[in-house]
Amino acid sequence: MIPRIHKRGSATIGLIRYLYGPGAHEEHIDPHLVAAFDPLTPDPGRDPQATHGQLRQLLDQPVNALPAGRRPKKHVWHLSVRASPEDPILSDDDWAAIARRLVAAAGIAPDGDDAACRWAAVRHADDHIHIIASLVREDGRRPRLHNEAHRAQAEARLIEADYGLRQVTPGDGTAARRPTSAERHKAERRGRQRTPREQLREAVRCSVAGVASEEEFFDRLAAAGLLIRRRVAPSGDTLGYTVALPGDRNAKGEPVFYSGSKLAPDLSLPRIRERWTTPPDDATQQSALPSVTGPASARRHATTAAWQALLVIDHGDDGVIAAQIAATGEVLDALAQTSAAHTRNELQAAATAFERASRSHIRAARGHDSALRRAARDLIHGGPALGRGEDGATTAMLIDMLFFLITAAAHWHASKQHAQQAEAAHRAAEHLRAAYQSAAERPMALLHQRGSRLAPSWQRHHAIAVRHALPELADRILAEPGWPALAATLHEARSTGHDPTTLLTQAAARRELDTAERVSDVLVWRLRRMAGLPAGPQNPQDRRASHARAVSASGRPAHIATRLANGSPRKR
């Protein structure tokens, strides 16, 4: 159940006409009064003799009793409360009791207060009511409404429990602003699923992923096709910014601009600048990193950064952990922008869901998240990845690691009682799970084929290594469909000089495995990363074709190159 307090108004009659009217899309069915401050309050919806003007006059009487100079300009209080779609349809009596509880909790009409504000609750749909109230009490004083939104939300949680309704996760005031009713209706009229505010929030969030400077940020906004206005001080310094969609205009035909802070708390320019904080030793560390040569290497760097962040979440301070979680959102945004079509939708959904998990009341200690932010930058500059070969396989490797990272973030949020953030992280993890299935299908199938073709003696040899290194998980691993892919990886690691038992022991020691859905898949990606193996094994046809191209390029005739690639003996 969601109670929402709307902006205060000055025209009681206008709100009454809306509540009893047909609605913008004829959605108001049978508008009628379910409760009010006085049982004898006229109901224009059910009483043919009652009028909108009579109801307005009754509600405004305490306001009009004041001298003209003492009347508040904004004296109309408006609250809507909506049940969840899966909740049962409540009766008028139930809604009446809920309305009384909410006006009491908000401070409009506290229980036992005979001089409280006048109010009325109107129902015009099965799933919600609207409450209109005057902000002048019967004794001429103003009601005490400090923090009324929080108190109404707290009462809604109790109402949910009392009526057996869906338990909504309580908020903490760090969520992005929701679109207004006017914005939603405008989007509906234009046939759009999202409001301009939501589109702009996503565009700005994606533009800031991994940026290293203010100018780069504004260049990215412009490249995204947004209209930009900078607020500049007399000194020439930029104080803030606003953005608009080119096609979103007001009644005067002017673009509708939103400031960054109106999109999300962490998208104001001062908060964005905090992301560019650099620790003293970062320049040295950055110069030591290998350069990114394409999508695959960018994904490998990001996998390493995600692994390091996972260890920080396990053992770091709260501020440092909050920074890692916030930067994880940037990596998700960058990955979604640069991944192939078959994974892009789920990755975008994961990034959108995780946006809520990236903010809490624990302030992020920026600067400690430089590795993840650099990984996001590498992903953007590495360019778009194909869905096959090394690009596709390293995408699966990174998604696998991000799944663990986001699950760890969900557990941390839950331990801090950040209910909304924990729920958002779990939703993001489910989208990542779906994206992983798409990304890993081809490389895991190739590894599965390679492992299935291993000689039985080698399969037994690698199974023994698993039993020695992971005795408690061995039976589970060997029974999983992914075991042949893990056997192929162990065989490949052995052929490059690594000891499979040692690798397995190290992989298990770095982090627990028993909560993984597919332990063999997790081990495949960990071992391939640790051993420096290619993430995307080529199938025999790919290797033969690649070799034929290489030989042909050396000057041999194409038919000879093909015969050599296929391993055919050369005629003498």
Tab-separated table of N, CA, C and O in Angstrom, residues 388-496:
chain	number	residue	atom	x	y	z
A	388	ARG	N	29.978	-13.618	-29.662
A	388	ARG	CA	30.630	-14.907	-29.853
A	388	ARG	C	32.133	-14.731	-29.659
A	388	ARG	O	32.632	-13.635	-29.488
A	389	GLY	N	32.842	-15.868	-29.689
A	389	GLY	CA	34.285	-15.832	-29.542
A	389	GLY	C	34.712	-15.305	-28.184
A	389	GLY	O	34.011	-15.434	-27.191
A	390	GLU	N	35.888	-14.696	-28.154
A	390	GLU	CA	36.446	-14.214	-26.896
A	390	GLU	C	35.597	-13.090	-26.302
A	390	GLU	O	35.454	-12.992	-25.081
A	391	ASP	N	35.026	-12.249	-27.137
A	391	ASP	CA	34.155	-11.175	-26.634
A	391	ASP	C	32.974	-11.751	-25.856
A	391	ASP	O	32.666	-11.324	-24.737
A	392	GLY	N	32.286	-12.711	-26.465
A	392	GLY	CA	31.117	-13.295	-25.807
A	392	GLY	C	31.484	-14.068	-24.567
A	392	GLY	O	30.771	-14.029	-23.559
A	393	ALA	N	32.603	-14.792	-24.612
A	393	ALA	CA	33.005	-15.593	-23.460
A	393	ALA	C	33.453	-14.719	-22.294
A	393	ALA	O	33.139	-15.007	-21.128
A	394	THR	N	34.198	-13.654	-22.564
A	394	THR	CA	34.597	-12.766	-21.464
A	394	THR	C	33.392	-12.013	-20.909
A	394	THR	O	33.379	-11.643	-19.736
A	395	THR	N	32.363	-11.796	-21.734
A	395	THR	CA	31.122	-11.220	-21.213
A	395	THR	C	30.503	-12.165	-20.200
A	395	THR	O	30.072	-11.742	-19.117
A	396	ALA	N	30.455	-13.460	-20.521
A	396	ALA	CA	29.919	-14.445	-19.576
A	396	ALA	C	30.772	-14.487	-18.309
A	396	ALA	O	30.244	-14.578	-17.187
A	397	MET	N	32.088	-14.422	-18.467
A	397	MET	CA	32.988	-14.431	-17.315
A	397	MET	C	32.721	-13.242	-16.398
A	397	MET	O	32.639	-13.391	-15.164
A	398	LEU	N	32.551	-12.055	-16.997
A	398	LEU	CA	32.296	-10.856	-16.201
A	398	LEU	C	30.924	-10.916	-15.530
A	398	LEU	O	30.780	-10.562	-14.357
A	399	ILE	N	29.906	-11.357	-16.265
A	399	ILE	CA	28.566	-11.446	-15.668
A	399	ILE	C	28.580	-12.400	-14.480
A	399	ILE	O	27.949	-12.144	-13.443
A	400	ASP	N	29.295	-13.522	-14.616
A	400	ASP	CA	29.395	-14.473	-13.516
A	400	ASP	C	29.981	-13.815	-12.275
A	400	ASP	O	29.478	-13.994	-11.152
A	401	MET	N	31.033	-13.019	-12.450
A	401	MET	CA	31.656	-12.348	-11.312
A	401	MET	C	30.750	-11.254	-10.757
A	401	MET	O	30.635	-11.076	-9.536
A	402	LEU	N	30.085	-10.503	-11.643
A	402	LEU	CA	29.184	-9.451	-11.183
A	402	LEU	C	28.006	-10.019	-10.400
A	402	LEU	O	27.498	-9.381	-9.473
A	403	PHE	N	27.564	-11.216	-10.774
A	403	PHE	CA	26.483	-11.851	-10.019
A	403	PHE	C	26.890	-12.036	-8.558
A	403	PHE	O	26.123	-11.735	-7.644
A	404	PHE	N	28.115	-12.529	-8.329
A	404	PHE	CA	28.598	-12.700	-6.959
A	404	PHE	C	28.740	-11.353	-6.263
A	404	PHE	O	28.407	-11.205	-5.084
A	405	LEU	N	29.229	-10.350	-6.998
A	405	LEU	CA	29.431	-9.030	-6.407
A	405	LEU	C	28.099	-8.411	-5.986
A	405	LEU	O	27.967	-7.856	-4.884
A	406	ILE	N	27.090	-8.510	-6.840
A	406	ILE	CA	25.796	-7.907	-6.534
A	406	ILE	C	25.083	-8.679	-5.437
A	406	ILE	O	24.389	-8.090	-4.592
A	407	THR	N	25.258	-9.988	-5.404
A	407	THR	CA	24.683	-10.769	-4.309
A	407	THR	C	25.319	-10.374	-2.988
A	407	THR	O	24.628	-10.249	-1.956
A	408	ALA	N	26.628	-10.140	-2.994
A	408	ALA	CA	27.302	-9.677	-1.774
A	408	ALA	C	26.786	-8.300	-1.359
A	408	ALA	O	26.606	-8.019	-0.165
A	409	ALA	N	26.528	-7.425	-2.348
A	409	ALA	CA	25.966	-6.104	-2.036
A	409	ALA	C	24.580	-6.241	-1.419
A	409	ALA	O	24.236	-5.507	-0.474
A	410	ALA	N	23.785	-7.178	-1.915
A	410	ALA	CA	22.447	-7.400	-1.348
A	410	ALA	C	22.544	-7.848	0.105
A	410	ALA	O	21.787	-7.376	0.973
A	411	HIS	N	23.474	-8.739	0.395
A	411	HIS	CA	23.644	-9.212	1.775
A	411	HIS	C	24.107	-8.077	2.689
A	411	HIS	O	23.659	-7.975	3.840
A	412	TRP	N	25.006	-7.230	2.182
A	412	TRP	CA	25.481	-6.103	3.001
A	412	TRP	C	24.337	-5.140	3.293
A	412	TRP	O	24.162	-4.699	4.432
A	413	HIS	N	23.562	-4.808	2.263
A	413	HIS	CA	22.421	-3.915	2.478
A	413	HIS	C	21.445	-4.521	3.484
A	413	HIS	O	20.917	-3.815	4.357
A	414	ALA	N	21.180	-5.806	3.372
A	414	ALA	CA	20.259	-6.456	4.307
A	414	ALA	C	20.783	-6.385	5.731
A	414	ALA	O	20.013	-6.164	6.677
A	415	SER	N	22.103	-6.535	5.901
A	415	SER	CA	22.688	-6.469	7.251
A	415	SER	C	22.579	-5.075	7.845
A	415	SER	O	22.607	-4.908	9.075
A	416	LYS	N	22.461	-4.051	6.983
A	416	LYS	CA	22.331	-2.665	7.440
A	416	LYS	C	20.868	-2.217	7.485
A	416	LYS	O	20.609	-1.025	7.703
A	417	GLN	N	19.941	-3.130	7.288
A	417	GLN	CA	18.502	-2.824	7.281
A	417	GLN	C	18.117	-1.895	6.135
A	417	GLN	O	17.180	-1.109	6.256
A	418	HIS	N	18.845	-1.971	5.030
A	418	HIS	CA	18.500	-1.199	3.830
A	418	HIS	C	17.581	-2.072	2.971
A	418	HIS	O	18.008	-2.717	2.012
A	419	ALA	N	16.310	-2.102	3.322
A	419	ALA	CA	15.400	-3.075	2.718
A	419	ALA	C	15.211	-2.845	1.218
A	419	ALA	O	15.258	-3.792	0.426
A	420	GLN	N	14.975	-1.597	0.820
A	420	GLN	CA	14.750	-1.329	-0.603
A	420	GLN	C	15.990	-1.636	-1.430
A	420	GLN	O	15.898	-2.181	-2.537
A	421	GLN	N	17.153	-1.278	-0.898
A	421	GLN	CA	18.387	-1.513	-1.644
A	421	GLN	C	18.664	-3.016	-1.786
A	421	GLN	O	19.087	-3.470	-2.850
A	422	ALA	N	18.432	-3.767	-0.712
A	422	ALA	CA	18.655	-5.208	-0.778
A	422	ALA	C	17.714	-5.851	-1.792
A	422	ALA	O	18.122	-6.710	-2.589
A	423	GLU	N	16.461	-5.426	-1.781
A	423	GLU	CA	15.493	-5.966	-2.740
A	423	GLU	C	15.898	-5.618	-4.174
A	423	GLU	O	15.803	-6.456	-5.085
A	424	ALA	N	16.359	-4.388	-4.393
A	424	ALA	CA	16.776	-3.971	-5.733
A	424	ALA	C	17.976	-4.789	-6.211
A	424	ALA	O	18.047	-5.180	-7.385
A	425	ALA	N	18.927	-5.048	-5.314
A	425	ALA	CA	20.098	-5.839	-5.699
A	425	ALA	C	19.697	-7.265	-6.063
A	425	ALA	O	20.237	-7.847	-7.018
A	426	HIS	N	18.755	-7.833	-5.325
A	426	HIS	CA	18.289	-9.184	-5.652
A	426	HIS	C	17.606	-9.205	-7.021
A	426	HIS	O	17.781	-10.155	-7.797
A	427	ARG	N	16.840	-8.155	-7.340
A	427	ARG	CA	16.207	-8.091	-8.664
A	427	ARG	C	17.265	-8.008	-9.759
A	427	ARG	O	17.156	-8.654	-10.801
A	428	ALA	N	18.290	-7.188	-9.515
A	428	ALA	CA	19.371	-7.065	-10.494
A	428	ALA	C	20.069	-8.403	-10.698
A	428	ALA	O	20.426	-8.771	-11.826
A	429	ALA	N	20.267	-9.153	-9.616
A	429	ALA	CA	20.930	-10.451	-9.715
A	429	ALA	C	20.127	-11.415	-10.574
A	429	ALA	O	20.697	-12.208	-11.348
A	430	GLU	N	18.801	-11.363	-10.473
A	430	GLU	CA	17.977	-12.252	-11.293
A	430	GLU	C	18.113	-11.906	-12.777
A	430	GLU	O	18.156	-12.800	-13.628
A	431	HIS	N	18.180	-10.616	-13.094
A	431	HIS	CA	18.393	-10.231	-14.492
A	431	HIS	C	19.784	-10.673	-14.967
A	431	HIS	O	19.952	-11.091	-16.123
A	432	LEU	N	20.784	-10.584	-14.087
A	432	LEU	CA	22.117	-11.043	-14.458
A	432	LEU	C	22.130	-12.544	-14.701
A	432	LEU	O	22.834	-13.043	-15.590
A	433	ARG	N	21.364	-13.268	-13.910
A	433	ARG	CA	21.297	-14.713	-14.097
A	433	ARG	C	20.786	-15.047	-15.509
A	433	ARG	O	21.310	-15.928	-16.188
A	434	ALA	N	19.745	-14.313	-15.925
A	434	ALA	CA	19.197	-14.535	-17.266
A	434	ALA	C	20.202	-14.123	-18.337
A	434	ALA	O	20.340	-14.804	-19.364
A	435	ALA	N	20.899	-13.018	-18.135
A	435	ALA	CA	21.899	-12.577	-19.109
A	435	ALA	C	23.034	-13.587	-19.211
A	435	ALA	O	23.562	-13.838	-20.307
A	436	TYR	N	23.413	-14.152	-18.072
A	436	TYR	CA	24.496	-15.147	-18.082
A	436	TYR	C	24.119	-16.355	-18.933
A	436	TYR	O	24.942	-16.867	-19.704
A	437	GLN	N	22.882	-16.818	-18.812
A	437	GLN	CA	22.461	-17.984	-19.586
A	437	GLN	C	22.660	-17.736	-21.081
A	437	GLN	O	23.094	-18.624	-21.820
A	438	SER	N	22.325	-16.529	-21.518
A	438	SER	CA	22.485	-16.205	-22.944
A	438	SER	C	23.958	-16.080	-23.336
A	438	SER	O	24.387	-16.576	-24.383
A	439	ALA	N	24.739	-15.414	-22.482
A	439	ALA	CA	26.141	-15.169	-22.823
A	439	ALA	C	26.982	-16.440	-22.768
A	439	ALA	O	27.914	-16.619	-23.552
A	440	ALA	N	26.673	-17.332	-21.825
A	440	ALA	CA	27.527	-18.501	-21.591
A	440	ALA	C	27.153	-19.701	-22.447
A	440	ALA	O	27.910	-20.682	-22.493
A	441	GLU	N	26.016	-19.636	-23.115
A	441	GLU	CA	25.535	-20.820	-23.819
A	441	GLU	C	26.560	-21.359	-24.823
A	441	GLU	O	26.891	-22.552	-24.814
A	442	ARG	N	27.072	-20.498	-25.686
A	442	ARG	CA	27.987	-20.965	-26.736
A	442	ARG	C	29.345	-21.388	-26.175
A	442	ARG	O	29.802	-22.505	-26.467
A	443	PRO	N	30.058	-20.546	-25.394
A	443	PRO	CA	31.374	-20.997	-24.912
A	443	PRO	C	31.288	-22.225	-24.017
A	443	PRO	O	32.158	-23.106	-24.094
A	444	MET	N	30.259	-22.344	-23.189
A	444	MET	CA	30.141	-23.526	-22.344
A	444	MET	C	29.827	-24.763	-23.170
A	444	MET	O	30.281	-25.870	-22.856
A	445	ALA	N	29.066	-24.597	-24.259
A	445	ALA	CA	28.784	-25.737	-25.130
A	445	ALA	C	30.063	-26.243	-25.788
A	445	ALA	O	30.286	-27.463	-25.902
A	446	LEU	N	30.920	-25.325	-26.229
A	446	LEU	CA	32.190	-25.727	-26.846
A	446	LEU	C	33.098	-26.431	-25.842
A	446	LEU	O	33.731	-27.450	-26.152
A	447	LEU	N	33.154	-25.902	-24.620
A	447	LEU	CA	33.957	-26.551	-23.584
A	447	LEU	C	33.378	-27.913	-23.226
A	447	LEU	O	34.119	-28.867	-22.953
A	448	HIS	N	32.052	-28.011	-23.221
A	448	HIS	CA	31.398	-29.276	-22.925
A	448	HIS	C	31.787	-30.318	-23.980
A	448	HIS	O	32.097	-31.484	-23.648
A	449	GLN	N	31.769	-29.920	-25.243
A	449	GLN	CA	32.162	-30.846	-26.308
A	449	GLN	C	33.618	-31.291	-26.127
A	449	GLN	O	33.946	-32.475	-26.278
A	450	ARG	N	34.477	-30.330	-25.801
A	450	ARG	CA	35.905	-30.652	-25.641
A	450	ARG	C	36.107	-31.597	-24.464
A	450	ARG	O	36.880	-32.560	-24.554
A	451	GLY	N	35.397	-31.346	-23.363
A	451	GLY	CA	35.536	-32.223	-22.198
A	451	GLY	C	34.975	-33.606	-22.438
A	451	GLY	O	35.515	-34.609	-21.938
A	452	SER	N	33.893	-33.688	-23.204
A	452	SER	CA	33.293	-34.993	-23.492
A	452	SER	C	34.198	-35.851	-24.355
A	452	SER	O	34.096	-37.093	-24.347
A	453	ARG	N	35.084	-35.210	-25.137
A	453	ARG	CA	35.974	-35.958	-26.027
A	453	ARG	C	37.278	-36.386	-25.342
A	453	ARG	O	38.102	-37.074	-25.952
A	454	LEU	N	37.472	-35.957	-24.102
A	454	LEU	CA	38.683	-36.369	-23.388
A	454	LEU	C	38.676	-37.877	-23.177
A	454	LEU	O	37.628	-38.496	-22.989
A	455	ALA	N	39.853	-38.440	-23.195
A	455	ALA	CA	39.966	-39.875	-22.926
A	455	ALA	C	39.443	-40.172	-21.522
A	455	ALA	O	39.621	-39.369	-20.597
A	456	PRO	N	38.789	-41.316	-21.326
A	456	PRO	CA	38.264	-41.662	-19.995
A	456	PRO	C	39.324	-41.596	-18.896
A	456	PRO	O	39.021	-41.221	-17.757
A	457	SER	N	40.558	-41.950	-19.238
A	457	SER	CA	41.619	-41.893	-18.223
A	457	SER	C	41.852	-40.465	-17.747
A	457	SER	O	42.075	-40.216	-16.548
A	458	TRP	N	41.808	-39.504	-18.689
A	458	TRP	CA	41.995	-38.102	-18.292
A	458	TRP	C	40.785	-37.586	-17.507
A	458	TRP	O	40.935	-36.811	-16.559
A	459	GLN	N	39.589	-37.995	-17.887
A	459	GLN	CA	38.400	-37.589	-17.131
A	459	GLN	C	38.490	-38.083	-15.692
A	459	GLN	O	38.160	-37.353	-14.755
A	460	ARG	N	38.943	-39.357	-15.518
A	460	ARG	CA	39.110	-39.877	-14.152
A	460	ARG	C	40.196	-39.119	-13.412
A	460	ARG	O	40.059	-38.822	-12.211
A	461	HIS	N	41.259	-38.766	-14.130
A	461	HIS	CA	42.361	-38.022	-13.507
A	461	HIS	C	41.872	-36.675	-12.963
A	461	HIS	O	42.201	-36.304	-11.819
A	462	HIS	N	41.092	-35.952	-13.759
A	462	HIS	CA	40.605	-34.639	-13.322
A	462	HIS	C	39.535	-34.773	-12.238
A	462	HIS	O	39.433	-33.903	-11.362
A	463	ALA	N	38.755	-35.849	-12.281
A	463	ALA	CA	37.770	-36.081	-11.214
A	463	ALA	C	38.475	-36.315	-9.876
A	463	ALA	O	38.012	-35.853	-8.826
A	464	ILE	N	39.595	-37.019	-9.915
A	464	ILE	CA	40.374	-37.240	-8.688
A	464	ILE	C	40.886	-35.911	-8.144
A	464	ILE	O	40.884	-35.663	-6.926
A	465	ALA	N	41.314	-35.014	-9.057
A	465	ALA	CA	41.792	-33.698	-8.616
A	465	ALA	C	40.679	-32.923	-7.913
A	465	ALA	O	40.917	-32.253	-6.893
A	466	VAL	N	39.473	-33.016	-8.444
A	466	VAL	CA	38.334	-32.342	-7.815
A	466	VAL	C	38.066	-32.922	-6.434
A	466	VAL	O	37.813	-32.193	-5.462
A	467	ARG	N	38.149	-34.244	-6.303
A	467	ARG	CA	37.878	-34.866	-5.000
A	467	ARG	C	38.956	-34.508	-3.982
A	467	ARG	O	38.653	-34.344	-2.793
A	468	HIS	N	40.170	-34.360	-4.422
A	468	HIS	CA	41.238	-33.965	-3.496
A	468	HIS	C	41.094	-32.513	-3.055
A	468	HIS	O	41.289	-32.186	-1.881
A	469	ALA	N	40.765	-31.641	-4.014
A	469	ALA	CA	40.711	-30.208	-3.711
A	469	ALA	C	39.401	-29.793	-3.046
A	469	ALA	O	39.392	-28.920	-2.169
A	470	LEU	N	38.309	-30.405	-3.458
A	470	LEU	CA	36.976	-29.995	-2.974
A	470	LEU	C	36.187	-31.226	-2.531
A	470	LEU	O	35.157	-31.578	-3.127
A	471	PRO	N	36.612	-31.890	-1.479
A	471	PRO	CA	35.951	-33.150	-1.095
A	471	PRO	C	34.475	-32.992	-0.754
A	471	PRO	O	33.674	-33.889	-1.039
A	472	GLU	N	34.087	-31.855	-0.176
A	472	GLU	CA	32.698	-31.686	0.236
A	472	GLU	C	31.776	-31.369	-0.938
A	472	GLU	O	30.559	-31.593	-0.856
A	473	LEU	N	32.309	-30.828	-2.011
A	473	LEU	CA	31.498	-30.455	-3.170
A	473	LEU	C	31.698	-31.365	-4.364
A	473	LEU	O	31.034	-31.194	-5.398
A	474	ALA	N	32.598	-32.322	-4.249
A	474	ALA	CA	32.991	-33.119	-5.412
A	474	ALA	C	31.818	-33.861	-6.030
A	474	ALA	O	31.637	-33.846	-7.258
A	475	ASP	N	31.013	-34.550	-5.213
A	475	ASP	CA	29.894	-35.316	-5.773
A	475	ASP	C	28.934	-34.403	-6.531
A	475	ASP	O	28.424	-34.762	-7.604
A	476	ARG	N	28.676	-33.228	-5.980
A	476	ARG	CA	27.777	-32.275	-6.642
A	476	ARG	C	28.364	-31.799	-7.961
A	476	ARG	O	27.674	-31.749	-8.986
A	477	ILE	N	29.652	-31.455	-7.963
A	477	ILE	CA	30.298	-30.945	-9.174
A	477	ILE	C	30.299	-32.006	-10.274
A	477	ILE	O	29.981	-31.726	-11.433
A	478	LEU	N	30.661	-33.233	-9.917
A	478	LEU	CA	30.771	-34.294	-10.920
A	478	LEU	C	29.420	-34.698	-11.484
A	478	LEU	O	29.354	-35.284	-12.574
A	479	ALA	N	28.335	-34.373	-10.767
A	479	ALA	CA	26.991	-34.704	-11.255
A	479	ALA	C	26.367	-33.578	-12.063
A	479	ALA	O	25.316	-33.777	-12.689
A	480	GLU	N	26.988	-32.399	-12.060
A	480	GLU	CA	26.405	-31.258	-12.770
A	480	GLU	C	26.601	-31.384	-14.279
A	480	GLU	O	27.599	-31.960	-14.739
A	481	PRO	N	25.671	-30.807	-15.074
A	481	PRO	CA	25.842	-30.833	-16.536
A	481	PRO	C	27.105	-30.125	-16.996
A	481	PRO	O	27.621	-30.402	-18.079
A	482	GLY	N	27.619	-29.196	-16.185
A	482	GLY	CA	28.804	-28.445	-16.578
A	482	GLY	C	30.119	-29.132	-16.268
A	482	GLY	O	31.186	-28.550	-16.534
A	483	TRP	N	30.090	-30.349	-15.715
A	483	TRP	CA	31.344	-31.020	-15.368
A	483	TRP	C	32.265	-31.209	-16.573
A	483	TRP	O	33.482	-30.973	-16.470
A	484	PRO	N	31.779	-31.651	-17.751
A	484	PRO	CA	32.712	-31.791	-18.886
A	484	PRO	C	33.435	-30.492	-19.228
A	484	PRO	O	34.620	-30.514	-19.603
A	485	ALA	N	32.745	-29.334	-19.114
A	485	ALA	CA	33.397	-28.050	-19.394
A	485	ALA	C	34.499	-27.776	-18.382
A	485	ALA	O	35.571	-27.249	-18.727
A	486	LEU	N	34.262	-28.141	-17.105
A	486	LEU	CA	35.289	-27.957	-16.082
A	486	LEU	C	36.454	-28.912	-16.331
A	486	LEU	O	37.621	-28.526	-16.181
A	487	ALA	N	36.156	-30.157	-16.745
A	487	ALA	CA	37.225	-31.107	-17.048
A	487	ALA	C	38.090	-30.588	-18.197
A	487	ALA	O	39.332	-30.695	-18.160
A	488	ALA	N	37.456	-30.011	-19.225
A	488	ALA	CA	38.219	-29.454	-20.340
A	488	ALA	C	39.107	-28.314	-19.874
A	488	ALA	O	40.256	-28.171	-20.331
A	489	THR	N	38.589	-27.471	-18.969
A	489	THR	CA	39.377	-26.350	-18.455
A	489	THR	C	40.554	-26.851	-17.635
A	489	THR	O	41.682	-26.331	-17.750
A	490	LEU	N	40.340	-27.869	-16.800
A	490	LEU	CA	41.435	-28.438	-16.019
A	490	LEU	C	42.504	-29.036	-16.942
A	490	LEU	O	43.710	-28.897	-16.694
A	491	HIS	N	42.072	-29.696	-18.003
A	491	HIS	CA	43.020	-30.298	-18.939
A	491	HIS	C	43.827	-29.219	-19.658
A	491	HIS	O	45.046	-29.356	-19.847
A	492	GLU	N	43.144	-28.138	-20.043
A	492	GLU	CA	43.829	-27.034	-20.724
A	492	GLU	C	44.813	-26.344	-19.792
A	492	GLU	O	45.925	-25.968	-20.207
A	493	ALA	N	44.425	-26.185	-18.529
A	493	ALA	CA	45.326	-25.563	-17.549
A	493	ALA	C	46.558	-26.439	-17.327
A	493	ALA	O	47.691	-25.940	-17.225
A	494	ARG	N	46.340	-27.741	-17.268
A	494	ARG	CA	47.473	-28.667	-17.083
A	494	ARG	C	48.434	-28.594	-18.255
A	494	ARG	O	49.659	-28.610	-18.076
A	495	SER	N	47.878	-28.468	-19.466
A	495	SER	CA	48.733	-28.440	-20.653
A	495	SER	C	49.563	-27.166	-20.746
A	495	SER	O	50.552	-27.123	-21.478
A	496	THR	N	49.166	-26.122	-20.009
A	496	THR	CA	49.927	-24.868	-20.009
A	496	THR	C	50.835	-24.749	-18.786
A	496	THR	O	51.356	-23.667	-18.505
